[in-house]
PDB file of C-alpha atoms in Angstrom:
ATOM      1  CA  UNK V   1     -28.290 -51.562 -27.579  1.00 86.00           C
ATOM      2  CA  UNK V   2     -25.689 -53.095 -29.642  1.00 91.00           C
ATOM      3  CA  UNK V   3     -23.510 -51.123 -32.674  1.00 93.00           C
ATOM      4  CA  UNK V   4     -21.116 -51.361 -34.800  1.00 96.00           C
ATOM      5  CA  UNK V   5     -18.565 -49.491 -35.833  1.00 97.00           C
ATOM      6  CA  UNK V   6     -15.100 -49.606 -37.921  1.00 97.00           C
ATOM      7  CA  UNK V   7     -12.133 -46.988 -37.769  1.00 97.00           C
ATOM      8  CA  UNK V   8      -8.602 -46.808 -36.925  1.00 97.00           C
ATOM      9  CA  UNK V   9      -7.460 -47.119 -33.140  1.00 97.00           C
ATOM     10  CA  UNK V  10      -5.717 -43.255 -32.194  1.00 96.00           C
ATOM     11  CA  UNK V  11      -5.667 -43.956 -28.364  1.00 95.00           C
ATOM     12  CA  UNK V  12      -5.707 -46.464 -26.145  1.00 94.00           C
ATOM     13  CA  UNK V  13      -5.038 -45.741 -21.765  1.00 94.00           C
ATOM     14  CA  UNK V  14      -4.782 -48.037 -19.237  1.00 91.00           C
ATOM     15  CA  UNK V  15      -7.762 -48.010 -16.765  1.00 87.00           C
ATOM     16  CA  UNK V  16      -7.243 -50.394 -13.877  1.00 83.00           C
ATOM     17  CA  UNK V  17      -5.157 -53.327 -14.571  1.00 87.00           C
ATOM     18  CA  UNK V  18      -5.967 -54.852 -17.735  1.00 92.00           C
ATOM     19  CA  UNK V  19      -8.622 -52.810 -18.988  1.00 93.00           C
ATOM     20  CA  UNK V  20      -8.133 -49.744 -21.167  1.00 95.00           C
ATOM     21  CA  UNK V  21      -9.983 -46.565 -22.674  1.00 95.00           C
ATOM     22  CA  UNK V  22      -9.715 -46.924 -25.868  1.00 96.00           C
ATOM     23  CA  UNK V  23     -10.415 -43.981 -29.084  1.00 97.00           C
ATOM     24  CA  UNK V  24     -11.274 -45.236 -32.822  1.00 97.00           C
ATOM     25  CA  UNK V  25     -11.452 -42.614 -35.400  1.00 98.00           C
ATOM     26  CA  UNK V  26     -14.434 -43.694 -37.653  1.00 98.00           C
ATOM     27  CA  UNK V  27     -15.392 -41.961 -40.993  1.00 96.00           C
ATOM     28  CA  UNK V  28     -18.367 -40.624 -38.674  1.00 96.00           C
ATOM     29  CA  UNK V  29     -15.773 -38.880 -35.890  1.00 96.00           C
ATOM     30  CA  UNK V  30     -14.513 -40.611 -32.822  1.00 97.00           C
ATOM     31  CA  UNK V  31     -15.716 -42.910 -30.992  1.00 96.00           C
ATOM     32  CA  UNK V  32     -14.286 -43.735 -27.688  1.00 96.00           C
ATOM     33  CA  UNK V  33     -15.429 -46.867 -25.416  1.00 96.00           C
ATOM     34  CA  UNK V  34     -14.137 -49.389 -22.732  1.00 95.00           C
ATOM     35  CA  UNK V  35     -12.376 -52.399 -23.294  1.00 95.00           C
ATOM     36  CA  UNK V  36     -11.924 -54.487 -20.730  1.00 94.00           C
ATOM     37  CA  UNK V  37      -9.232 -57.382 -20.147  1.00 92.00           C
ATOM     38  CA  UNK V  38      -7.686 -56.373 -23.818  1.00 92.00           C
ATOM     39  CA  UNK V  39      -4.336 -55.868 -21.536  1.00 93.00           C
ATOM     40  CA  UNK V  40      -3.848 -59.420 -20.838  1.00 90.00           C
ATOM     41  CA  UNK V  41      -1.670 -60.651 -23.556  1.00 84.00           C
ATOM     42  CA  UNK V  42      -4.751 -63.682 -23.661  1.00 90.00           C
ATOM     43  CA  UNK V  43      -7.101 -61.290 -24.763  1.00 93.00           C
ATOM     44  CA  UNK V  44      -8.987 -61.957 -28.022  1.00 94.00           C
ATOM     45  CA  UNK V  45      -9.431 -58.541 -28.635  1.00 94.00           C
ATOM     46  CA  UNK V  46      -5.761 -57.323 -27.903  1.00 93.00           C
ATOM     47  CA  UNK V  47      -4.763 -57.052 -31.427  1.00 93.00           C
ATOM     48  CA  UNK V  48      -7.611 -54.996 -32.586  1.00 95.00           C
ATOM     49  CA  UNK V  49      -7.345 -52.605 -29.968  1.00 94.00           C
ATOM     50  CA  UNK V  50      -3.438 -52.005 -30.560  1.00 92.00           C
ATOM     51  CA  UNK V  51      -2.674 -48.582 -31.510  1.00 91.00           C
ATOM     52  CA  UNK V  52      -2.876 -47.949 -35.140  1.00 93.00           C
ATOM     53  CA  UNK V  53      -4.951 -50.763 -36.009  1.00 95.00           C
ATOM     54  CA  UNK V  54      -7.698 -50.893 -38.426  1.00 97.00           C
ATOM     55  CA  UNK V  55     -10.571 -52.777 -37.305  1.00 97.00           C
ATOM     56  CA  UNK V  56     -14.207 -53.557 -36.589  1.00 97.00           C
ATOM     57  CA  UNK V  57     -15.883 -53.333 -33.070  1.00 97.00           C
ATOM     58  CA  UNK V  58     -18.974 -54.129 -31.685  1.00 96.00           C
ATOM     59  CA  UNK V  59     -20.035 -52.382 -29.118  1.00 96.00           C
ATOM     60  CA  UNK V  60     -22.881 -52.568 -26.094  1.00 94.00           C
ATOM     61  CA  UNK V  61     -24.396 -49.352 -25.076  1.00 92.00           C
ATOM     62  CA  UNK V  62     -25.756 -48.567 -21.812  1.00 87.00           C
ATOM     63  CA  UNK V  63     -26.391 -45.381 -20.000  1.00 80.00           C
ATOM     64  CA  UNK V  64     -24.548 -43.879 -22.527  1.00 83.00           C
ATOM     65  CA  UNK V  65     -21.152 -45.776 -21.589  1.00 91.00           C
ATOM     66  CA  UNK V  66     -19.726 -47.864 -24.954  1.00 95.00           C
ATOM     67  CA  UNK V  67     -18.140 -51.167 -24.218  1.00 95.00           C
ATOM     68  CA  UNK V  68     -16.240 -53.454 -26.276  1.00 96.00           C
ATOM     69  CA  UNK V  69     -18.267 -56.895 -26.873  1.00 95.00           C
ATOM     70  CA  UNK V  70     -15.963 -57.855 -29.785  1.00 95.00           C
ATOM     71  CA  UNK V  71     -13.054 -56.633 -31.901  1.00 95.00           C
ATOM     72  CA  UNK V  72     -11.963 -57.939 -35.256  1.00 97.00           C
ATOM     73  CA  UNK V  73      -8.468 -57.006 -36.890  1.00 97.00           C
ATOM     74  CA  UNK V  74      -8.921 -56.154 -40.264  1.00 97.00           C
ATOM     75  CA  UNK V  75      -5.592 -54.542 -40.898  1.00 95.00           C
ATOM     76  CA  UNK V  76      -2.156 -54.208 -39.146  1.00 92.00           C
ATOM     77  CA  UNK V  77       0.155 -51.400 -39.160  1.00 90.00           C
ATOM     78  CA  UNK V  78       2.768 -53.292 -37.288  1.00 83.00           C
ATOM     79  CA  UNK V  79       5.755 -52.927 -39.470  1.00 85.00           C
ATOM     80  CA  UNK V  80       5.337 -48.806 -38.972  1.00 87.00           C
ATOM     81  CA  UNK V  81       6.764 -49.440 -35.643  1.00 84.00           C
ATOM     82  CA  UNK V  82       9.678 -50.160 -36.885  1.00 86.00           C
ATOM     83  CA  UNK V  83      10.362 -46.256 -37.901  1.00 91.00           C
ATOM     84  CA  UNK V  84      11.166 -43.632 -34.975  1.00 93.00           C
ATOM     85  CA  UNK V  85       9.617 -41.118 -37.712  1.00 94.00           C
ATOM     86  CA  UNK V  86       6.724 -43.168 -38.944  1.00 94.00           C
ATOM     87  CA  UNK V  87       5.539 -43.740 -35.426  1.00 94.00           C
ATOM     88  CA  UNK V  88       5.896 -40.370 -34.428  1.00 95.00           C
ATOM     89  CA  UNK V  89       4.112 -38.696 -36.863  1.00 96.00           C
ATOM     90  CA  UNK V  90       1.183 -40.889 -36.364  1.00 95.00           C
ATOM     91  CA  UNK V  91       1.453 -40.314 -33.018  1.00 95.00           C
ATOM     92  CA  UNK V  92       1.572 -36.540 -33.545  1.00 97.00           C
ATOM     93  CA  UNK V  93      -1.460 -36.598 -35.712  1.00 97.00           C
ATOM     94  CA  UNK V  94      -3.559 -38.623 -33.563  1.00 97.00           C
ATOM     95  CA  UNK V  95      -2.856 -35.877 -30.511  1.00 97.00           C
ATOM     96  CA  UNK V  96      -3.754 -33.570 -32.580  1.00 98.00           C
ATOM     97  CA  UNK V  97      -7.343 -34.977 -34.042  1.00 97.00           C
ATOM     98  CA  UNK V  98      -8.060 -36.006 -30.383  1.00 96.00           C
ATOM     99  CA  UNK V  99      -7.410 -32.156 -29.257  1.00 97.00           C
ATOM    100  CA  UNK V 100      -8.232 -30.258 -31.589  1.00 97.00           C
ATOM    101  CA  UNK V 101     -11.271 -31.514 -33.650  1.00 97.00           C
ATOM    102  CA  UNK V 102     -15.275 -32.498 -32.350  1.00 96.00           C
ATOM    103  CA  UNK V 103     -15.401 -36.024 -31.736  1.00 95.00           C
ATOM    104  CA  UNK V 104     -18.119 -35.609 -34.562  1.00 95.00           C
ATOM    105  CA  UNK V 105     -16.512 -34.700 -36.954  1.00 95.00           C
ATOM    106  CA  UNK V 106     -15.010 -37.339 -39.399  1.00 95.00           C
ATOM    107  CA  UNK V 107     -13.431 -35.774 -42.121  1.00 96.00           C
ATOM    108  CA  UNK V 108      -9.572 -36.436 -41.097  1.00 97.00           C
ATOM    109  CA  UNK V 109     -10.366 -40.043 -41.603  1.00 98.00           C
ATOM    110  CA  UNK V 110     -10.050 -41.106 -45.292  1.00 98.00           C
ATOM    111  CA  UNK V 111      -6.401 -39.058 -44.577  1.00 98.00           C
ATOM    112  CA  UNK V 112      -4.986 -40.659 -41.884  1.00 98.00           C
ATOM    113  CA  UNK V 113      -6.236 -43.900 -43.378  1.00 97.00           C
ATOM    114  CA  UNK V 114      -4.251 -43.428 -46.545  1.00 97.00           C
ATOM    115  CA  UNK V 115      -1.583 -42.107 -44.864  1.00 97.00           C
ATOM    116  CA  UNK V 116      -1.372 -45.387 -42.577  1.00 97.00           C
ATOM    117  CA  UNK V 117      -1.353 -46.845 -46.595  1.00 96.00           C
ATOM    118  CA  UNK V 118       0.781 -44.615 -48.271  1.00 96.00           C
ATOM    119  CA  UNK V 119       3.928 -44.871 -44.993  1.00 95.00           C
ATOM    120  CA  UNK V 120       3.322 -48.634 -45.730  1.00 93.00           C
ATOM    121  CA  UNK V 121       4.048 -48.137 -49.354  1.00 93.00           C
ATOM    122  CA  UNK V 122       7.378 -46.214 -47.859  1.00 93.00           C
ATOM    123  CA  UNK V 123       6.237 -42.525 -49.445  1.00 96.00           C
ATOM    124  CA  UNK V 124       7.564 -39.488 -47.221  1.00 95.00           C
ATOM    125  CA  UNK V 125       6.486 -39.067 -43.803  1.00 95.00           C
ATOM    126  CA  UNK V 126       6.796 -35.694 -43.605  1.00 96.00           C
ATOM    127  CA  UNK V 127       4.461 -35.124 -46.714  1.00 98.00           C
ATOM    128  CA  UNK V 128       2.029 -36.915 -45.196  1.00 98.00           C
ATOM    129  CA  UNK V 129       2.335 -35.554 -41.852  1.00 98.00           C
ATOM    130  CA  UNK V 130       2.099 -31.957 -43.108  1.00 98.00           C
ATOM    131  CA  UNK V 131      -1.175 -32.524 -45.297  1.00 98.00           C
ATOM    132  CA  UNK V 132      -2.835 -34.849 -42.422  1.00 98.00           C
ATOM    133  CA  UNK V 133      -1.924 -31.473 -39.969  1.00 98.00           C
ATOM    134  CA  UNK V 134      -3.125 -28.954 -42.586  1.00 98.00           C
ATOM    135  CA  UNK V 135      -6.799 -30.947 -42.601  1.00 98.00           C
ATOM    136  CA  UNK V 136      -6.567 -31.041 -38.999  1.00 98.00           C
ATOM    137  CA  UNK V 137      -6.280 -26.930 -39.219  1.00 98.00           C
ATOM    138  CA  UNK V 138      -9.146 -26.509 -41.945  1.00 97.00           C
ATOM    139  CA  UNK V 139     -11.363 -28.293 -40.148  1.00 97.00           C
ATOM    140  CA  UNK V 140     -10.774 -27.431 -36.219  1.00 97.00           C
ATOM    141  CA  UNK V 141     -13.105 -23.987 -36.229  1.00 96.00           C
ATOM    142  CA  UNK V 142      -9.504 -22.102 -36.760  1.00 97.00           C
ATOM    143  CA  UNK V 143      -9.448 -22.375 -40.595  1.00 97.00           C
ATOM    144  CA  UNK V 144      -6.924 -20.082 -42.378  1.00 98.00           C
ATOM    145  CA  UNK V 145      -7.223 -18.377 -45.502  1.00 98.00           C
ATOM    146  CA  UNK V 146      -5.643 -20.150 -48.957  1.00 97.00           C
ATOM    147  CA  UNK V 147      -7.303 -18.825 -52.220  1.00 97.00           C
ATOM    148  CA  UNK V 148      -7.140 -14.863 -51.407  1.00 97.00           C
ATOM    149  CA  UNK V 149      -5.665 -12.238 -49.226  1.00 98.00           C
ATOM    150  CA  UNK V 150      -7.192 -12.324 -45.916  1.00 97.00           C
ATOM    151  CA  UNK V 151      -7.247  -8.581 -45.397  1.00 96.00           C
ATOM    152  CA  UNK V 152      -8.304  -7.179 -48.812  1.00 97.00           C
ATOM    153  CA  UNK V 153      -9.732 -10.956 -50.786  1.00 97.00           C
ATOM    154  CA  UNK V 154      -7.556 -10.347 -53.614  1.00 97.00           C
ATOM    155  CA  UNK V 155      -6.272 -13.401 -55.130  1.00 97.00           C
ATOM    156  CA  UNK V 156      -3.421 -11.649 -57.165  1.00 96.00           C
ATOM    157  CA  UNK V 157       0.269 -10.920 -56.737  1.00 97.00           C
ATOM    158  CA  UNK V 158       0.015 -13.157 -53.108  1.00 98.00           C
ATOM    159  CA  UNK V 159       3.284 -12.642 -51.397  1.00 98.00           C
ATOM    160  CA  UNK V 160       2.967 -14.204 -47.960  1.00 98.00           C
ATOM    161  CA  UNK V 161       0.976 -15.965 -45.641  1.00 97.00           C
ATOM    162  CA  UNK V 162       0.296 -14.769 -41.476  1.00 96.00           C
ATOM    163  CA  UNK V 163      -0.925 -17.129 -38.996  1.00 96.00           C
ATOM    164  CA  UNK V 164      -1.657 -14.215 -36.573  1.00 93.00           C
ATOM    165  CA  UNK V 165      -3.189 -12.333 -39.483  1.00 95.00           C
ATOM    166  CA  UNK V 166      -5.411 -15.684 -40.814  1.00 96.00           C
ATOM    167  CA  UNK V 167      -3.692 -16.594 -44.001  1.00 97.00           C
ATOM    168  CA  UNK V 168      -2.516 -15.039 -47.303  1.00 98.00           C
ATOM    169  CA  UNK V 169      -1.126 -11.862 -47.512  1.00 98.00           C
ATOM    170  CA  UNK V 170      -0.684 -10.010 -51.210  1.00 97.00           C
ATOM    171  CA  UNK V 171       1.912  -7.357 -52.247  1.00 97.00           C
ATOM    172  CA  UNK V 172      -0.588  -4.689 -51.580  1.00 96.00           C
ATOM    173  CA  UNK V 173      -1.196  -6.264 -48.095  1.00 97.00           C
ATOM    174  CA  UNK V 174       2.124  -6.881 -47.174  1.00 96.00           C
ATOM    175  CA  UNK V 175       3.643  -5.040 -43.884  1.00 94.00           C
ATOM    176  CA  UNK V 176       6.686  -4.770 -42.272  1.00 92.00           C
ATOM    177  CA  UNK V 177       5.789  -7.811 -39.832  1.00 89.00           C
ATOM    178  CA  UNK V 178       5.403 -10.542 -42.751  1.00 93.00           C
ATOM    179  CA  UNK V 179       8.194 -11.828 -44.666  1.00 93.00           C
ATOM    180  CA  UNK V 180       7.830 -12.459 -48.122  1.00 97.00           C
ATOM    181  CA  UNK V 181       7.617 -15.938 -49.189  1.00 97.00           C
ATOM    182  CA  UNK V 182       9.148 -18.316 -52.094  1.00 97.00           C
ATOM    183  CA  UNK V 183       6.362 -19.574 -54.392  1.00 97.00           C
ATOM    184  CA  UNK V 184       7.403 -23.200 -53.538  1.00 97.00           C
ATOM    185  CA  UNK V 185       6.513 -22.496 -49.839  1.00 98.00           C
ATOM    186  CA  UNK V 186       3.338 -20.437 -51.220  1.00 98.00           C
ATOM    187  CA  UNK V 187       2.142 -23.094 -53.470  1.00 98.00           C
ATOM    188  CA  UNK V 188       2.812 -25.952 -50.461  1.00 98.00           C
ATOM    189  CA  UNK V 189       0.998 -23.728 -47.935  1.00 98.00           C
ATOM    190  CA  UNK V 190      -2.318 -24.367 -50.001  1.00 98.00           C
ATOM    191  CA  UNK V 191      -1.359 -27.485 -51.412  1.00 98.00           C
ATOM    192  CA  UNK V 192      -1.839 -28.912 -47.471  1.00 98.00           C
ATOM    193  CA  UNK V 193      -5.570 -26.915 -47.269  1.00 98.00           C
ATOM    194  CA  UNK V 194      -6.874 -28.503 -50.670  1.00 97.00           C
ATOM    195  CA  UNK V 195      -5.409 -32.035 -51.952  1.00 98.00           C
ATOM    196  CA  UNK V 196      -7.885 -34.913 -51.805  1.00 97.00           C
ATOM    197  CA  UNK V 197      -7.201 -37.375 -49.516  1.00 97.00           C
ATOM    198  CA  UNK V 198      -6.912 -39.796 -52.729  1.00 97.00           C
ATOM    199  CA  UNK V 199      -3.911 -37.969 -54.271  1.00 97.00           C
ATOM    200  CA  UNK V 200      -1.774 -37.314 -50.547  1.00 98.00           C
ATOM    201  CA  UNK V 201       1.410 -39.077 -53.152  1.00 97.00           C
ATOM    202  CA  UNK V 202       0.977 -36.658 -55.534  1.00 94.00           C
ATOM    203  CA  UNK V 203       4.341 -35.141 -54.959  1.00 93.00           C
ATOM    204  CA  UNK V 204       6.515 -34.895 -52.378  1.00 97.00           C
ATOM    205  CA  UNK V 205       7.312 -31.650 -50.559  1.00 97.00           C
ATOM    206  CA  UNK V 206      10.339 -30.220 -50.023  1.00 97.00           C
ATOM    207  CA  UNK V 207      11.759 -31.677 -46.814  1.00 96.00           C
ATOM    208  CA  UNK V 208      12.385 -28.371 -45.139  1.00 96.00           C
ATOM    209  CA  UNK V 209       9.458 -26.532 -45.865  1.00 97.00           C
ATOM    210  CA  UNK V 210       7.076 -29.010 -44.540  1.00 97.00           C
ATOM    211  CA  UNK V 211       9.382 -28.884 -41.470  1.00 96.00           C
ATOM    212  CA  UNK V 212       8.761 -25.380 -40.949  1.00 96.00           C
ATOM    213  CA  UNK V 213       5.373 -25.809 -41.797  1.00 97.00           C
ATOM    214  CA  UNK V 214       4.884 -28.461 -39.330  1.00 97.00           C
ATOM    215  CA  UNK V 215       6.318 -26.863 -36.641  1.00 96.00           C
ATOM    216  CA  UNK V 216       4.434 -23.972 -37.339  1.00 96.00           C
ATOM    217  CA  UNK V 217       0.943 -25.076 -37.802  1.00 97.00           C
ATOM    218  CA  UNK V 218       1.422 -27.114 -34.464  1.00 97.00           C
ATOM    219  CA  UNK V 219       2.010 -23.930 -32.585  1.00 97.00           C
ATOM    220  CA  UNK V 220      -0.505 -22.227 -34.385  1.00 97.00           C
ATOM    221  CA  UNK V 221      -2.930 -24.868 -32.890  1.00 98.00           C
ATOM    222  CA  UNK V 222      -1.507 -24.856 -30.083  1.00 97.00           C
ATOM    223  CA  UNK V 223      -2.154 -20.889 -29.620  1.00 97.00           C
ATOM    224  CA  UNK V 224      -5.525 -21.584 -30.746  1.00 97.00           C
ATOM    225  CA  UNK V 225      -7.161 -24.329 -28.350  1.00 97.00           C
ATOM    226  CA  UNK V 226      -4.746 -23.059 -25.330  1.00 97.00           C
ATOM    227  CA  UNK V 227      -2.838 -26.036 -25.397  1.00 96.00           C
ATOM    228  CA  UNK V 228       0.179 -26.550 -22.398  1.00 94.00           C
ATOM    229  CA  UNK V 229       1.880 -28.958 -24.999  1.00 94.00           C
ATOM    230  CA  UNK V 230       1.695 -31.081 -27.744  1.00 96.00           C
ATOM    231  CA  UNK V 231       3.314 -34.300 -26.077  1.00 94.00           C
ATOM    232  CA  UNK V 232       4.511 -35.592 -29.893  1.00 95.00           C
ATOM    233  CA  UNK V 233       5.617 -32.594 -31.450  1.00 96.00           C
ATOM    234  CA  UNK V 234       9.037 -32.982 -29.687  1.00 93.00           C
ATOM    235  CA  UNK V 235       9.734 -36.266 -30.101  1.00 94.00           C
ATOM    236  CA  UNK V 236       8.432 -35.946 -33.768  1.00 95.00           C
ATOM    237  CA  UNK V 237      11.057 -33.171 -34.379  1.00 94.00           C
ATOM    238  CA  UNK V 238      13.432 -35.769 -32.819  1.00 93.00           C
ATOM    239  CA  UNK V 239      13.167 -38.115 -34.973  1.00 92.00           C
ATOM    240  CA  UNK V 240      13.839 -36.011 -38.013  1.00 90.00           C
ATOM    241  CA  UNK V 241      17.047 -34.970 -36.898  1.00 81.00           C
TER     242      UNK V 241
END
């Protein structure tokens, strides 16, 4: 059987010489198949399996194994490899959608297709990053609270937000383990949880808040699916500094 797919290329691995495993996020979830030969530099198909790329594949199915028949570049990210930070927090993102979300679900894909757009059109990484990771959060099966207090639903007089605790905290709420929160950091935290993918350049965020937030979230999903590491967290963090 023969299909068809198109999506944006979040893994590829070396298996045996030139061949490689190779993950597409589609709008559908991700889809993961062989491709053999595409590491010979001769390879037709090279440039549409290169990390990052946006493209079309056809693929044979057979014993429920998916192999590459043909791949067709429709779009190049290239020139993002010319940014430590641009490349790492695509790399960080894709880690994270491969880890921590069902290769069914799709719904990270119209963000990390605009923000493959939007890091193109040079708008902040770290914006990006943070919204693409908050999606990643809302829809892993670990979704935390942003439109009332997690322990009593109010949606007044919110104070602070508890990743142990699930989400928003309000005054009433608020113990001697959670530390109160500016409303610029309150407002960002559900900012991430509810922008359309359409309006990711709404505004940017401030630069150390979606730091924190970053960080944060990571080890929050981290705690979550038992994770040793998150390989591109580090060298993320690296590249801001």
């Amino acid at each position: 059987m023969v299909i068809e797919i198109e999506g944006i290329v979040i893994r590829q691995v070396q298996y045996k010489e030139k061949d490689a495993m190779v993950s597409v996020l589609t709008k559908d979830g991700t889809v993961s198949f062989l491709a053999r030969g595409i590491l010979n530099p001769t390879s037709k198909n090279a440039s549409s399996c290169l990390l990052f790329a946006y493209s079309n594949f056809t693929l044979n199915s057979k014993q429920d194994k998916l192999t590459l028949t043909q791949g067709k570049l429709i779009k190049s990210y290239y020139h993002l490899y010319e940014s430590l930070e641009n490349m790492a927090s695509i790399q960080l993102v894709s880690e994270l959608i491969i880890k921590c979300l069902d290769e069914e679900n799709g719904s990270i894909y119209p963000y990390l297709k605009n923000m493959l757009e939007l890091l193109s059109n040079k708008f902040d990484s770290r914006t990006l990053t943070l919204i693409c990771i908050g999606q990643i959060v809302k829809e892993s099966g670990y979704a935390l609270e942003y439109d009332e207090c997690v322990k009593c639903s109010s949606k007044k007089n919110i104070v602070s937000y508890s990743f142990n605790e699930g989400g928003f905290i309000c005054l009433k709420c608020l113990s001697i383990n959670n530390e109160v929160k500016s409303q610029e950091s309150l407002k960002t935290y559900r900012y991430i949880f509810k922008v359309d993918s359409t309006l990711m350049d709404h505004y940017e965020i401030n630069k150390k808040i979606s730091r924190e937030l970053i960080e944060r979230l990571c080890d929050y999903l981290k705690d979550c699916f038992s994770l040793k590491e998150i390989k591109a967290l580090e060298i993320y963090l690296r590249s801001l500094d």
